[in-house]
Coordinates of C-alpha atoms in Angstrom, one line a residue:
M1 CA -112.8 58.0 -102.0
R2 CA -114.8 61.1 -101.6
T3 CA -112.8 64.4 -102.1
L4 CA -113.8 67.9 -101.1
L5 CA -112.2 70.9 -102.9
K6 CA -112.7 74.4 -101.6
A7 CA -111.5 77.9 -102.7
S8 CA -112.4 81.5 -102.4
C9 CA -114.6 81.1 -105.6
V10 CA -116.3 78.2 -107.2
V11 CA -117.9 78.5 -110.7
G12 CA -120.9 76.2 -110.3
F13 CA -123.8 75.5 -112.6
D14 CA -127.5 76.0 -111.6
G15 CA -129.0 74.0 -114.5
T16 CA -129.1 77.0 -116.8
S17 CA -125.9 79.0 -116.4
H18 CA -122.7 79.2 -114.5
V19 CA -122.9 80.9 -111.1
F20 CA -120.3 82.0 -108.5
W21 CA -120.1 80.5 -105.0
R22 CA -118.1 82.6 -102.6
N23 CA -115.9 80.3 -100.5
G24 CA -117.5 77.4 -102.2
E25 CA -117.0 73.6 -102.1
V26 CA -117.0 70.9 -104.8
V27 CA -117.3 67.3 -103.7
F28 CA -116.7 64.3 -106.0
S29 CA -116.2 60.6 -105.7
G30 CA -115.1 58.3 -108.5
D31 CA -115.5 60.2 -111.8
R32 CA -118.6 62.1 -110.8
I33 CA -119.4 65.4 -109.0
E34 CA -121.7 64.9 -106.0
F35 CA -122.1 68.4 -104.6
V36 CA -121.4 72.1 -105.4
G37 CA -122.1 74.8 -102.9
H38 CA -121.6 75.4 -99.1
N39 CA -121.4 73.1 -96.1
F40 CA -121.5 69.6 -97.6
P41 CA -123.2 67.5 -94.9
G42 CA -121.7 64.2 -95.6
H43 CA -118.4 62.4 -94.7
V44 CA -115.3 63.2 -96.9
D45 CA -112.1 61.2 -97.1
R46 CA -109.9 64.1 -98.3
T47 CA -110.2 67.9 -98.2
V48 CA -108.0 70.2 -100.3
D49 CA -108.3 74.0 -99.6
Y50 CA -106.9 76.0 -102.4
G51 CA -107.4 79.4 -100.7
Q52 CA -107.4 82.4 -103.0
A53 CA -108.3 80.6 -106.2
V54 CA -111.1 79.9 -108.5
I55 CA -112.4 76.3 -109.1
C56 CA -114.1 76.0 -112.4
P57 CA -115.0 73.3 -115.0
G58 CA -112.2 72.1 -117.2
F59 CA -111.9 73.8 -120.6
I60 CA -112.9 71.9 -123.8
D61 CA -110.6 72.5 -126.7
L62 CA -112.3 71.6 -130.0
D63 CA -109.2 72.2 -132.2
A64 CA -106.5 71.4 -129.7
L65 CA -102.8 71.9 -130.6
G66 CA -101.5 68.3 -130.7
D67 CA -98.1 69.1 -132.1
I68 CA -94.8 70.8 -131.6
D69 CA -96.3 73.8 -133.4
S70 CA -95.1 74.7 -136.9
G71 CA -97.7 77.3 -137.4
V72 CA -95.6 79.9 -135.6
L73 CA -93.2 79.7 -138.5
G74 CA -95.8 81.4 -140.7
V75 CA -95.7 84.6 -138.5
D76 CA -93.7 87.3 -140.4
N77 CA -91.6 84.8 -142.3
G78 CA -92.7 85.6 -145.8
S79 CA -94.9 83.8 -148.3
K80 CA -96.0 80.2 -147.7
F81 CA -95.1 79.6 -151.4
E82 CA -91.5 80.5 -150.7
N83 CA -90.8 79.4 -147.1
G84 CA -91.7 75.8 -147.5
R85 CA -95.0 75.8 -145.5
L86 CA -96.6 74.2 -148.6
W87 CA -95.0 71.3 -150.5
S88 CA -93.3 72.6 -153.6
E89 CA -93.3 70.8 -157.0
D90 CA -89.6 70.2 -156.4
Y91 CA -90.3 68.5 -153.1
I92 CA -93.0 66.3 -154.6
R93 CA -90.5 65.3 -157.3
R94 CA -87.9 64.4 -154.7
G95 CA -90.5 62.4 -152.7
P96 CA -92.3 63.6 -149.5
Q97 CA -91.0 62.1 -146.2
D98 CA -92.1 62.1 -142.6
A99 CA -90.1 64.6 -140.5
Y100 CA -90.2 62.3 -137.5
T101 CA -89.7 58.7 -136.6
P102 CA -92.8 56.9 -135.2
E103 CA -91.3 57.4 -131.7
E104 CA -91.0 61.1 -132.3
Q105 CA -94.5 61.3 -133.7
L106 CA -95.8 59.9 -130.4
F107 CA -93.6 62.3 -128.4
K108 CA -95.1 65.4 -130.1
Y109 CA -98.4 64.3 -128.6
R110 CA -96.9 63.7 -125.2
Y111 CA -95.5 67.2 -125.4
A112 CA -98.8 68.7 -126.6
F113 CA -101.0 66.8 -124.2
T114 CA -98.8 67.8 -121.2
H115 CA -99.2 71.5 -122.1
L116 CA -102.9 71.2 -122.7
I117 CA -103.3 69.8 -119.2
R118 CA -100.9 72.5 -117.9
N119 CA -103.3 75.2 -119.3
G120 CA -106.5 73.9 -117.7
I121 CA -107.8 71.9 -120.7
T122 CA -109.4 68.7 -119.7
T123 CA -111.1 67.6 -123.0
A124 CA -109.2 67.9 -126.3
L125 CA -109.8 67.2 -130.0
P126 CA -106.2 67.3 -131.2
I127 CA -105.0 68.6 -134.5
T128 CA -101.6 68.3 -136.1
S129 CA -100.0 69.5 -139.3
M130 CA -100.0 67.1 -142.3
Y131 CA -97.3 69.2 -144.1
Y132 CA -94.6 67.3 -142.2
R133 CA -95.9 63.9 -143.1
A134 CA -95.3 61.6 -146.1
W135 CA -99.1 61.8 -146.3
A136 CA -101.4 61.5 -143.2
E137 CA -101.9 59.6 -139.9
G138 CA -102.7 56.0 -139.3
Y139 CA -104.1 53.3 -137.0
D140 CA -100.9 52.1 -135.5
E141 CA -99.8 55.7 -134.6
F142 CA -103.1 56.4 -132.9
T143 CA -103.1 53.3 -130.8
G144 CA -100.1 54.9 -129.1
V145 CA -101.9 58.3 -128.9
A146 CA -104.8 56.6 -127.1
A147 CA -102.5 54.9 -124.7
L148 CA -100.8 58.3 -124.0
A149 CA -104.1 60.0 -123.3
G150 CA -104.9 57.2 -120.8
E151 CA -101.5 57.5 -119.2
L152 CA -101.6 61.3 -118.7
G153 CA -105.3 61.2 -117.9
L154 CA -106.5 63.6 -120.7
R155 CA -110.0 63.3 -122.0
A156 CA -109.5 63.1 -125.7
Y157 CA -111.6 62.6 -128.9
L158 CA -109.3 60.8 -131.3
G159 CA -109.1 59.6 -134.8
P160 CA -106.3 59.6 -137.4
A161 CA -106.5 62.4 -139.9
Y162 CA -107.0 61.3 -143.5
M163 CA -107.2 63.1 -146.8
S164 CA -107.5 62.6 -150.6
G165 CA -105.1 65.3 -151.6
T166 CA -103.0 68.2 -150.5
T167 CA -102.4 71.8 -151.6
Y168 CA -98.9 72.4 -153.1
A169 CA -96.9 75.3 -154.6
R170 CA -96.4 75.2 -158.4
A171 CA -93.2 76.5 -160.0
D172 CA -94.9 79.8 -160.8
R173 CA -95.7 80.1 -157.0
T174 CA -99.5 79.5 -157.4
A175 CA -101.4 76.9 -155.5
G176 CA -102.3 73.5 -157.0
Q177 CA -104.0 70.3 -155.8
L178 CA -102.3 66.9 -155.7
W179 CA -104.7 64.0 -155.5
D180 CA -104.5 60.4 -154.4
E181 CA -108.0 59.2 -153.6
P182 CA -107.1 55.5 -152.9
R183 CA -104.8 56.7 -150.1
G184 CA -107.6 58.8 -148.7
L185 CA -110.0 56.0 -148.7
A186 CA -107.5 53.7 -147.1
G187 CA -107.0 56.4 -144.4
L188 CA -110.7 56.4 -143.7
D189 CA -110.7 52.6 -143.4
E190 CA -108.0 53.0 -140.7
A191 CA -110.0 55.7 -138.9
L192 CA -113.1 53.5 -138.9
R193 CA -111.1 50.6 -137.5
F194 CA -109.6 52.9 -134.8
F195 CA -113.1 54.1 -133.9
K196 CA -114.5 50.6 -133.5
D197 CA -111.5 49.5 -131.4
F198 CA -111.0 52.5 -129.2
D199 CA -114.2 54.4 -128.7
G200 CA -114.7 54.3 -124.9
A201 CA -111.2 53.0 -124.2
H202 CA -109.3 53.9 -121.0
G203 CA -112.4 54.0 -118.8
G204 CA -114.2 56.3 -121.3
L205 CA -111.5 58.9 -121.4
V206 CA -110.9 58.1 -125.1
R207 CA -113.7 58.6 -127.5
G208 CA -113.6 58.3 -131.3
M209 CA -114.1 61.0 -133.9
F210 CA -113.6 61.2 -137.7
A211 CA -111.1 63.9 -138.8
P212 CA -110.8 64.4 -142.5
D213 CA -108.1 67.0 -142.8
R214 CA -109.5 69.9 -144.8
I215 CA -112.6 70.2 -146.9
E216 CA -110.6 71.3 -150.0
T217 CA -108.3 68.2 -149.8
C218 CA -111.2 65.7 -149.7
T219 CA -112.9 64.0 -152.7
P220 CA -116.7 63.5 -152.8
E221 CA -116.4 59.7 -152.2
L222 CA -114.3 60.3 -149.1
L223 CA -116.8 62.6 -147.6
V224 CA -119.8 60.5 -148.6
R225 CA -118.2 57.5 -146.8
T226 CA -117.3 59.7 -143.8
A227 CA -120.9 60.9 -143.6
A228 CA -122.2 57.3 -143.7
A229 CA -119.7 56.2 -140.9
S230 CA -120.7 59.2 -138.7
R231 CA -124.4 58.4 -139.2
E232 CA -124.0 54.7 -138.4
L233 CA -121.8 55.2 -135.4
D234 CA -123.3 58.5 -134.1
A235 CA -119.8 59.9 -134.2
P236 CA -118.6 63.5 -134.4
V237 CA -116.8 64.7 -137.5
R238 CA -114.3 67.5 -137.1
L239 CA -113.6 69.1 -140.5
H240 CA -111.7 72.3 -141.1
C241 CA -114.1 74.4 -143.2
C242 CA -114.5 78.1 -144.3
Q243 CA -111.1 79.0 -143.1
S244 CA -109.7 80.8 -146.1
A245 CA -110.7 82.5 -149.3
Y246 CA -108.5 80.0 -151.2
E247 CA -110.4 77.1 -149.7
F248 CA -113.8 78.7 -150.5
E249 CA -112.9 79.4 -154.2
T250 CA -111.3 76.0 -154.7
V251 CA -114.3 74.1 -153.4
L252 CA -116.6 76.4 -155.5
R253 CA -114.5 75.7 -158.6
L254 CA -114.2 71.9 -158.0
R255 CA -117.6 71.1 -156.6
G256 CA -119.9 73.8 -158.1
T257 CA -121.0 75.1 -154.7
T258 CA -119.7 76.7 -151.5
P259 CA -118.0 74.6 -148.8
L260 CA -121.1 74.7 -146.6
G261 CA -123.3 74.0 -149.6
W262 CA -121.2 71.0 -150.5
L263 CA -121.3 69.6 -146.9
E264 CA -125.0 70.1 -146.8
G265 CA -125.4 68.1 -150.0
L266 CA -123.2 65.3 -148.7
G267 CA -125.1 64.9 -145.5
L268 CA -122.3 66.3 -143.3
L269 CA -123.9 69.5 -142.1
N270 CA -125.6 68.4 -138.9
T271 CA -125.3 68.4 -135.1
R272 CA -122.4 65.9 -135.3
A273 CA -120.3 68.4 -137.2
V274 CA -117.6 70.4 -135.5
L275 CA -116.3 73.0 -138.0
P276 CA -113.1 75.0 -137.4
H277 CA -113.2 78.0 -138.3
G278 CA -116.4 79.1 -140.0
I279 CA -115.1 82.5 -141.2
Y280 CA -115.4 82.5 -145.0
L281 CA -119.1 82.1 -145.8
S282 CA -120.9 83.3 -148.9
G283 CA -121.2 87.1 -148.7
H284 CA -117.8 87.5 -147.2
P285 CA -116.1 90.4 -148.9
Q286 CA -113.1 88.3 -150.0
V287 CA -115.1 85.5 -151.8
A288 CA -117.0 85.6 -155.1
E289 CA -120.3 84.1 -154.0
K290 CA -122.7 86.7 -152.7
G291 CA -125.8 86.4 -150.6
D292 CA -126.5 84.8 -147.2
A293 CA -127.2 81.2 -148.3
D294 CA -124.3 79.9 -146.2
W295 CA -125.4 81.9 -143.2
Q296 CA -128.8 80.4 -143.4
R297 CA -127.4 76.9 -143.7
L298 CA -125.2 77.4 -140.6
I299 CA -128.1 78.7 -138.6
A300 CA -130.4 75.8 -139.6
C301 CA -128.1 72.8 -139.4
G302 CA -127.1 72.7 -135.7
A303 CA -123.4 72.3 -136.5
S304 CA -120.9 73.8 -134.1
V305 CA -118.1 76.3 -135.0
A306 CA -114.8 75.8 -133.3
H307 CA -113.6 79.4 -132.9
C308 CA -109.8 79.8 -132.8
P309 CA -109.3 83.6 -132.6
E310 CA -105.6 83.7 -131.7
V311 CA -104.2 81.9 -134.8
F312 CA -106.3 84.1 -137.2
I313 CA -105.8 87.5 -135.5
R314 CA -102.0 87.1 -136.1
S315 CA -102.6 87.4 -139.9
G316 CA -105.3 90.1 -139.6
E317 CA -108.3 87.8 -139.9
A318 CA -111.3 87.3 -137.6
L319 CA -114.7 85.8 -137.3
D320 CA -117.2 88.6 -138.0
S321 CA -118.4 88.3 -135.4
F322 CA -118.6 86.2 -132.3
G323 CA -121.6 88.1 -131.0
R324 CA -123.4 87.9 -134.4
Y325 CA -123.0 84.2 -134.6
R326 CA -124.1 83.7 -131.0
A327 CA -127.1 85.9 -131.4
A328 CA -128.2 83.8 -134.5
G329 CA -128.2 80.7 -132.3
I330 CA -125.0 79.1 -133.8
N331 CA -123.2 77.1 -131.2
L332 CA -119.7 78.3 -130.6
G333 CA -116.9 76.4 -128.9
L334 CA -113.2 77.4 -128.7
G335 CA -109.9 75.9 -129.9
T336 CA -106.3 76.7 -129.5
D337 CA -104.8 75.4 -132.9
T338 CA -101.5 77.0 -132.3
W339 CA -98.9 77.8 -129.6
P340 CA -99.4 78.6 -126.9
P341 CA -102.2 76.1 -126.2
D342 CA -103.9 78.7 -123.9
L343 CA -107.7 79.0 -124.0
L344 CA -107.6 81.9 -121.6
Q345 CA -105.6 83.8 -124.1
N346 CA -108.0 82.8 -126.8
M347 CA -110.9 84.0 -124.7
R348 CA -109.2 87.4 -124.3
T349 CA -108.3 87.7 -128.0
G350 CA -111.7 86.5 -129.0
L351 CA -113.4 89.1 -126.7
Y352 CA -111.3 92.0 -128.0
A353 CA -111.6 91.0 -131.7
A354 CA -115.4 90.7 -131.3
R355 CA -115.8 94.1 -129.7
L356 CA -113.5 95.7 -132.3
L357 CA -115.6 94.3 -135.2
E358 CA -118.9 95.0 -133.4
K359 CA -117.7 98.5 -132.6
S360 CA -119.3 98.0 -129.2
A361 CA -118.7 96.4 -125.8
G362 CA -122.4 95.5 -125.5
Q363 CA -122.8 92.5 -127.8
T364 CA -120.1 90.1 -126.6
S365 CA -119.2 89.6 -123.0
M366 CA -116.6 87.7 -121.0
A367 CA -119.3 85.3 -120.0
D368 CA -120.0 84.5 -123.6
L369 CA -116.3 83.4 -124.2
F370 CA -116.1 81.5 -121.0
N371 CA -119.3 79.7 -122.0
A372 CA -117.8 78.8 -125.4
A373 CA -114.8 77.2 -123.7
T374 CA -117.1 75.1 -121.4
L375 CA -120.8 74.7 -122.3
G376 CA -120.3 75.4 -126.0
G377 CA -117.7 72.7 -126.3
A378 CA -119.9 70.3 -124.4
K379 CA -122.8 71.0 -126.7
A380 CA -120.6 70.5 -129.7
L381 CA -119.7 67.0 -128.4
R382 CA -123.4 66.4 -127.3
R383 CA -122.2 65.9 -123.7
D384 CA -124.3 67.4 -120.9
D385 CA -121.9 65.9 -118.4
L386 CA -119.0 68.1 -119.4
G387 CA -118.2 71.8 -119.2
R388 CA -120.0 72.4 -115.9
L389 CA -119.7 71.8 -112.2
A390 CA -122.9 70.2 -111.1
P391 CA -124.1 67.0 -109.4
G392 CA -123.8 64.1 -111.9
A393 CA -121.4 65.8 -114.2
Q394 CA -117.9 64.4 -114.9
A395 CA -115.4 65.4 -112.3
D396 CA -113.4 67.5 -114.8
I397 CA -112.3 70.3 -112.5
V398 CA -109.5 72.9 -112.7
V399 CA -108.1 75.3 -110.2
F400 CA -106.7 78.7 -111.2
D401 CA -104.5 80.4 -108.7
L402 CA -105.4 84.1 -107.9
T403 CA -102.3 85.0 -105.9
A404 CA -99.9 85.7 -108.7
P405 CA -98.7 89.4 -108.8
H406 CA -99.4 89.8 -112.5
L407 CA -103.1 89.3 -111.8
G408 CA -103.3 92.5 -109.8
P409 CA -105.7 93.1 -106.9
V410 CA -108.5 90.6 -107.2
F411 CA -111.9 92.2 -107.7
D412 CA -113.7 89.5 -109.7
P413 CA -112.0 86.1 -110.2
L414 CA -112.8 85.6 -113.9
K415 CA -112.3 89.2 -114.9
N416 CA -108.9 89.1 -113.3
L417 CA -108.1 86.0 -115.4
F418 CA -109.6 87.5 -118.5
L419 CA -107.7 90.7 -118.2
A420 CA -104.3 89.5 -117.0
G421 CA -104.3 85.8 -116.6
R422 CA -102.7 83.0 -118.7
G423 CA -103.4 79.3 -118.9
T424 CA -100.4 78.4 -116.9
D425 CA -102.0 80.1 -113.9
C426 CA -103.8 76.7 -113.6
R427 CA -102.6 75.2 -110.3
A428 CA -104.4 71.9 -110.3
S429 CA -106.5 69.7 -112.6
Y430 CA -108.8 66.7 -112.0
I431 CA -110.1 64.7 -115.0
A432 CA -112.7 62.0 -114.3
G433 CA -111.8 62.5 -110.7
R434 CA -108.1 61.7 -111.1
C435 CA -105.6 64.4 -110.1
V436 CA -103.5 64.9 -113.2
M437 CA -101.9 68.1 -112.1
E438 CA -101.1 69.5 -108.7
D439 CA -99.0 72.5 -107.5
L440 CA -98.6 73.7 -111.1
A441 CA -96.9 70.4 -112.2
V442 CA -98.4 67.7 -114.5
V443 CA -98.2 64.4 -112.6
G444 CA -95.3 62.2 -113.7
V445 CA -93.9 64.6 -116.2
D446 CA -90.3 65.8 -116.2
I447 CA -90.8 69.2 -117.8
P448 CA -87.1 70.1 -118.5
A449 CA -86.5 66.7 -120.2
L450 CA -89.7 67.1 -122.1
Q451 CA -88.6 70.6 -123.3
A452 CA -85.1 69.4 -124.3
Q453 CA -86.6 66.6 -126.5
A454 CA -89.0 69.1 -128.0
D455 CA -86.1 71.5 -128.9
R456 CA -84.3 68.6 -130.6
Q457 CA -87.4 67.7 -132.6
F458 CA -88.1 71.3 -133.6
E459 CA -84.7 71.3 -135.4
K460 CA -85.9 68.3 -137.4
L461 CA -89.2 70.1 -138.2
L462 CA -87.2 73.1 -139.5
A463 CA -85.0 70.8 -141.6
N464 CA -88.1 69.2 -143.2
Q465 CA -89.6 72.6 -143.9
R466 CA -86.4 73.7 -145.6
A467 CA -86.5 70.5 -147.7
R468 CA -90.0 71.4 -148.9
R469 CA -89.0 74.6 -150.5
F470 CA -88.0 75.1 -154.1
D471 CA -84.5 74.3 -155.1
D472 CA -83.8 78.0 -155.8
T473 CA -84.7 79.0 -152.3
Q474 CA -82.8 76.4 -150.3
Q475 CA -80.0 78.8 -149.2
Q476 CA -82.4 81.5 -148.1
R477 CA -83.0 82.0 -144.4
L478 CA -86.1 80.2 -143.2
V479 CA -86.8 82.3 -140.1
R480 CA -86.7 86.0 -140.5
P481 CA -85.7 87.6 -137.2
V482 CA -87.7 90.6 -135.9
F483 CA -84.4 92.6 -136.1
P484 CA -81.2 91.6 -137.9
W485 CA -78.5 89.9 -136.0
A486 CA -75.5 92.2 -135.6
G487 CA -72.5 91.3 -137.7
E488 CA -74.5 88.9 -140.0
I489 CA -75.4 89.5 -143.6

């Protein structure tokens, strides 16, 4: 079936950059786009006119929230050493446990994938918290995640997260490292098995990746084997890196080099690497190592940085700066990482943070952030058929409504969305030519029932976080309200 979509604005691709088509058309059949422009000359089986709307390529989320987010519990709730965000020595002594049953683990992905689609995201590399696990993820769980991506129609790069260790809180409220290398290597074996069984599954919607959890929780052997698997299978590796001063100094102490220096030595710093968040490099004012060696490594290697501005700006941190990285030729994509899974909001936050740090509005533009959410993500995945509306590209197409009152008078479709829009202004989504959302509703999903289950599971998440605290903090309030509740102590 050949389908024609039309709207007051279409964001097409001319082979070099995105361009606007006024009152444009997009035609696709099967999973491929055939035409973008005006007055398609051929026969079509179905026409959908979205009116005052913008049709654009689906967003690519390189660090996609795949969870019922626990990161929000770190906002103005005190030290992670006291509030249970980290495992405590007491919790390790009692024995770590999964917060959720296997069925509940799968549900959190259903909840997250639904909201990714709802926010105009068509390709996702999901990330979830390991703090609520007995250890990490596994093959059996991800067979269910892959089936779920196929059911909902989300294009997903998947692989169970694995790790050799975890950071924990000592009794003196300092950070320590707990290691179990055999468990990490077993996790890599499961990830390798998953890749071989599921890369290309569900008509190509599911692709494999390797997802070691954090650089500071990996041993050399684990990363050497990851690098070999990535090389052999030509597979992407998504590894959280350069995201905190603690991580930087821990790697420097344990491995004798910076995080990027270590990855370079292990053979992991290359075009297959996707690195959230790329902030703390040598020369950063909060780390001990001076000089620009890491900066030169990042420029030379071809790795991509998954920029997640929203989650960092909450704690007063930011990439310094988006425009500087882009001007140096470093490929930048975007990620959500936290609730809400809204890349439009991350574009806006990223734009404002960049301009504040650059002390100018001239170095970073709205187009730069939009490109990161589309073309930058596609480049990170080495996919020239994603992130653009052009003949031959995948029919990953989203429609943003422009009639909502909060958008104000429309003067430029993307500027209106940047200044006042939100991801949930997405009205329709097509992934690989399949309509997965129409009229603001994800196909086949009962949103009230989904939310009710998420609320129940969030209570279990809270209970698990309370259990992770030290025994002497068990009775303290976990969530600090913005203002005190009247009548309560």
